[in-house]
JSON list of C-alpha atoms in Angstrom, two decimals:
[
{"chain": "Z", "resi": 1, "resn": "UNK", "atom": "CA", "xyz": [24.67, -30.53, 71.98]},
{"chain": "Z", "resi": 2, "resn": "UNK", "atom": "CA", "xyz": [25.69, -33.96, 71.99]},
{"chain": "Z", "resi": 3, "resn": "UNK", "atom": "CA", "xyz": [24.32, -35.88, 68.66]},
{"chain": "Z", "resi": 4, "resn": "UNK", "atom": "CA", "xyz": [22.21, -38.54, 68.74]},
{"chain": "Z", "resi": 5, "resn": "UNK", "atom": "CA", "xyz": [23.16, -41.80, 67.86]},
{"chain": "Z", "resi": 6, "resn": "UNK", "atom": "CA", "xyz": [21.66, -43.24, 65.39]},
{"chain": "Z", "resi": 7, "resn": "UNK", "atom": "CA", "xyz": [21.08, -47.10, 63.43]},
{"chain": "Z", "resi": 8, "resn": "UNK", "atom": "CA", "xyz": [19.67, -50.36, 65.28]},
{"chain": "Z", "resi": 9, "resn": "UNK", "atom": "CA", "xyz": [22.24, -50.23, 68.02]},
{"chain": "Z", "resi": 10, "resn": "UNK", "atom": "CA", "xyz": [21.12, -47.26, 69.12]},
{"chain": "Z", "resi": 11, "resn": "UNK", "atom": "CA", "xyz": [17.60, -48.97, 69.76]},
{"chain": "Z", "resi": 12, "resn": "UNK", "atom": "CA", "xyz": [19.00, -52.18, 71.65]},
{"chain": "Z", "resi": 13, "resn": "UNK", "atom": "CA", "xyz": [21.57, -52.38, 73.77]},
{"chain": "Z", "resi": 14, "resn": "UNK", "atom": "CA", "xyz": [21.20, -56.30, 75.04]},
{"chain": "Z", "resi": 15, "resn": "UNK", "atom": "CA", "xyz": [18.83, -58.95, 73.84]},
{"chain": "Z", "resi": 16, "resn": "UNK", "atom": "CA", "xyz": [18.36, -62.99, 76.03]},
{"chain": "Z", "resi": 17, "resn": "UNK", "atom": "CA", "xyz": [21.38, -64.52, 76.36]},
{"chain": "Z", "resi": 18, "resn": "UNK", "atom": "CA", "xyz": [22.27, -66.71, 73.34]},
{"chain": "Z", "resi": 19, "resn": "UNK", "atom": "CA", "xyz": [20.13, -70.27, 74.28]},
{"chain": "Z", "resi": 20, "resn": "UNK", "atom": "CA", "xyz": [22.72, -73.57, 74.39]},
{"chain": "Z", "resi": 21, "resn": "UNK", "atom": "CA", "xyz": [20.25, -75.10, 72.49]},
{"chain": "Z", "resi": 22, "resn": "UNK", "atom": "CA", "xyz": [18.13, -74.76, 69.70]},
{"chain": "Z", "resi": 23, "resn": "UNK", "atom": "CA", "xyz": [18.63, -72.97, 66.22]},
{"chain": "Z", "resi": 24, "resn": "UNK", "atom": "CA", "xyz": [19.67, -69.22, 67.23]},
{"chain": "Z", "resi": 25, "resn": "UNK", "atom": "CA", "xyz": [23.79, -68.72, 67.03]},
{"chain": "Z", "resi": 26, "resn": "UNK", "atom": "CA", "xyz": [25.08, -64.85, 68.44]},
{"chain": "Z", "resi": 27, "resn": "UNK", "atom": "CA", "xyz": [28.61, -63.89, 66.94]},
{"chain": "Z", "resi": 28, "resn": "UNK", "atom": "CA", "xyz": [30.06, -61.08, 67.99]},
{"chain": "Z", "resi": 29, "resn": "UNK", "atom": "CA", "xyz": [32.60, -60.98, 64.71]},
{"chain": "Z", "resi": 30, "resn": "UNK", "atom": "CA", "xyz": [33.70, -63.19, 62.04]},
{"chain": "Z", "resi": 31, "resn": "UNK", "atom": "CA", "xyz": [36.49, -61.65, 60.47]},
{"chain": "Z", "resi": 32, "resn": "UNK", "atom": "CA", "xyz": [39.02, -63.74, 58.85]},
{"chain": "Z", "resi": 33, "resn": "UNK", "atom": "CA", "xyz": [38.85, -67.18, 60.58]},
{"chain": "Z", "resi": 34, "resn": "UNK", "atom": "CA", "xyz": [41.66, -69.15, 60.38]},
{"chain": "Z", "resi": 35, "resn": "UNK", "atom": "CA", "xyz": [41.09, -72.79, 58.31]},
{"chain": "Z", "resi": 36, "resn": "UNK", "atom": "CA", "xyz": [40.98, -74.25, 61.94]},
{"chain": "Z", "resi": 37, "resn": "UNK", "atom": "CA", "xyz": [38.09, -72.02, 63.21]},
{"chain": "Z", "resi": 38, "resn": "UNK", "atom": "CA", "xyz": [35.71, -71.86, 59.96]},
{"chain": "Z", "resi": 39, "resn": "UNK", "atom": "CA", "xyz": [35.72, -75.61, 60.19]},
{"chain": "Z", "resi": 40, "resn": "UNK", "atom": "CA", "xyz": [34.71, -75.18, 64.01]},
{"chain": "Z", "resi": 41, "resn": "UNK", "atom": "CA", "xyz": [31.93, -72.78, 62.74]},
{"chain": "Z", "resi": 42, "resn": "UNK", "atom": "CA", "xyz": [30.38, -74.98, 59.86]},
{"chain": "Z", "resi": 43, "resn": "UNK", "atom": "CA", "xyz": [30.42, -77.59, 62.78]},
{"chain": "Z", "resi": 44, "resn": "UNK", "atom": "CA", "xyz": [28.69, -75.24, 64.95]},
{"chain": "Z", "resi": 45, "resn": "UNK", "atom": "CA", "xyz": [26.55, -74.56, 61.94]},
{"chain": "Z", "resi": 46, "resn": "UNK", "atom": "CA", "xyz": [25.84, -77.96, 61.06]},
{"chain": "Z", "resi": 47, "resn": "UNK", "atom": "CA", "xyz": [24.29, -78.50, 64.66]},
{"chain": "Z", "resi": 48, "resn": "UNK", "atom": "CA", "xyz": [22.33, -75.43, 65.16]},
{"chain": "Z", "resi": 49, "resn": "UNK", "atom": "CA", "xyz": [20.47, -76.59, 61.11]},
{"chain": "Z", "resi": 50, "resn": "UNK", "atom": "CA", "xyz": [19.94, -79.84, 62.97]},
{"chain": "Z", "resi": 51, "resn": "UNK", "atom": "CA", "xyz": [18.36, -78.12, 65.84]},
{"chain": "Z", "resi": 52, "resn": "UNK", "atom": "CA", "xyz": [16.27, -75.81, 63.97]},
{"chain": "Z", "resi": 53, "resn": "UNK", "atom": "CA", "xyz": [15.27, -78.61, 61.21]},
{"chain": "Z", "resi": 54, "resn": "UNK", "atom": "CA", "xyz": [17.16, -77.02, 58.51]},
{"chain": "Z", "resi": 55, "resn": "UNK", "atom": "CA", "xyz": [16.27, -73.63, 59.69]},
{"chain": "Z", "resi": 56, "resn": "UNK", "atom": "CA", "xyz": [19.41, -71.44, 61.80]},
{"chain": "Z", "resi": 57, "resn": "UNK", "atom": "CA", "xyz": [19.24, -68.11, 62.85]},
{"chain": "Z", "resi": 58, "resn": "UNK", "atom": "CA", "xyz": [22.94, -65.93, 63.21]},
{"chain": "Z", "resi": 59, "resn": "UNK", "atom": "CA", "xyz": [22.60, -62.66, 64.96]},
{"chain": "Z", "resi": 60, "resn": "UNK", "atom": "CA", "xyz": [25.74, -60.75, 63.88]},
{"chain": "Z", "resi": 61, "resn": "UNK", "atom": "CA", "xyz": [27.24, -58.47, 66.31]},
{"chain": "Z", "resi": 62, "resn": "UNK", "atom": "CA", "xyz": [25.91, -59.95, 69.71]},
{"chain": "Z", "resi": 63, "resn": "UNK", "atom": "CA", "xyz": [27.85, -61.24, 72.22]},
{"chain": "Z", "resi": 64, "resn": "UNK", "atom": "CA", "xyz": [26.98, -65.02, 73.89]},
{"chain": "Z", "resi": 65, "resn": "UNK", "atom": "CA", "xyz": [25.75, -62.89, 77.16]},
{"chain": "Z", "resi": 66, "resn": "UNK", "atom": "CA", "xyz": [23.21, -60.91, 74.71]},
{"chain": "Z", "resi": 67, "resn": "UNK", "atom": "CA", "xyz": [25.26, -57.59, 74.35]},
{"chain": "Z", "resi": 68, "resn": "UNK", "atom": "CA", "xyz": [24.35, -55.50, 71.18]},
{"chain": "Z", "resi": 69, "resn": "UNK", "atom": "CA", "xyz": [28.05, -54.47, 70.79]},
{"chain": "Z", "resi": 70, "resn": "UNK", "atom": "CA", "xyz": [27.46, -53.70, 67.06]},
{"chain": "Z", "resi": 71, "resn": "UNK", "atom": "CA", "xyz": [30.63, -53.73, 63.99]},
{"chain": "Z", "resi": 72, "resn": "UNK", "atom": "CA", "xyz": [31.43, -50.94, 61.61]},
{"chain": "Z", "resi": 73, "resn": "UNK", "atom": "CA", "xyz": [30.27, -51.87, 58.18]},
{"chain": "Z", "resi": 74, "resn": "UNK", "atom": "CA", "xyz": [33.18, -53.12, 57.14]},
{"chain": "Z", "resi": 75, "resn": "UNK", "atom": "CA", "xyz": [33.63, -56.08, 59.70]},
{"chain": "Z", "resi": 76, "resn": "UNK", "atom": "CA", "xyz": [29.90, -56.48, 59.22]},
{"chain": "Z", "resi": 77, "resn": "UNK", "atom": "CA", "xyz": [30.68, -57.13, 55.42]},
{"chain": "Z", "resi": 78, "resn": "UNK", "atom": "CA", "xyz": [33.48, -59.29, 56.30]},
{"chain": "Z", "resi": 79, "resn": "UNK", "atom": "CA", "xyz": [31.65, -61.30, 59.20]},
{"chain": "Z", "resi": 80, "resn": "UNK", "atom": "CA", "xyz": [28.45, -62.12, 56.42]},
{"chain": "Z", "resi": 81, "resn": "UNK", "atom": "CA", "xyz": [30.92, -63.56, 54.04]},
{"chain": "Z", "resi": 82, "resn": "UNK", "atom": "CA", "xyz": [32.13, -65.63, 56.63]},
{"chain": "Z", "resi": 83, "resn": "UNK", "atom": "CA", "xyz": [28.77, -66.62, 57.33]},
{"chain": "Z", "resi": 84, "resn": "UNK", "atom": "CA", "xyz": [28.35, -67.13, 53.69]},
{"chain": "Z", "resi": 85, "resn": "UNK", "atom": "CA", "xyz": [31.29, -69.14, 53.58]},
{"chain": "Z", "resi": 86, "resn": "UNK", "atom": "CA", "xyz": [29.64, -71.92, 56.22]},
{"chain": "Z", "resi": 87, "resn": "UNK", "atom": "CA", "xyz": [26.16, -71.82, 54.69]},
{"chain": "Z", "resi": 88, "resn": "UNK", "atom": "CA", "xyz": [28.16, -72.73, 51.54]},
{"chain": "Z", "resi": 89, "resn": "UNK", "atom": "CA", "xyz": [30.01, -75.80, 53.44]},
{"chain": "Z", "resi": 90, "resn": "UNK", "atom": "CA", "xyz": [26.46, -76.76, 54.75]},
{"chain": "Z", "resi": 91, "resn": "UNK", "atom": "CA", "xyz": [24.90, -76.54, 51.31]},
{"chain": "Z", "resi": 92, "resn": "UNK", "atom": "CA", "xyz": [22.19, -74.16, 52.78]},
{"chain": "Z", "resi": 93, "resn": "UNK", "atom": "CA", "xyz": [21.03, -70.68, 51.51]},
{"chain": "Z", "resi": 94, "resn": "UNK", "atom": "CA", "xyz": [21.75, -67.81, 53.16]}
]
């Protein structure tokens, strides 16, 4: 028989669309930005603290559209230190 998957992508497959506005951010990866793009993100991250009066939300592995695509551990690691990286710039906690 075919084995069952297993883990939090196996539960969800798509959540609501990402909102334009507000305080929730989906990224699908974050795996070694280049300078130009990290200081995009911490932009992006700047605005979505503003939005959520010092209070963002970052669901890793989720496309814009709301897909659950879901990263190996590895690029999960990599993609929180990213994230790390910005809350760092925005002196926020993570």
């Amino acid at each position: 028989g075919e084995e069952a998957p297993s883990g939090i992508g196996a539960l969800i497959d798509k959540i609501e669309s990402e909102p334009q506005e507000g305080n929730v951010e989906y990224k699908f990866m974050l795996v070694d930005p280049t300078e130009e793009r990290i200081q995009h993100l911490i932009t992006q991250m700047q605005w979505r603290l503003n939005e959520g009066n010092g209070e963002a939300f970052y669901a890793i592995g989720v496309e814009d559209d709301g897909t659950c695509t879901g990263l190996s551990e590895e690029q999960l690691v990599a993609s929180l230190n990213t994230v790390k990286r910005m809350a760092e710039a925005c002196s926020c906690d993570m």
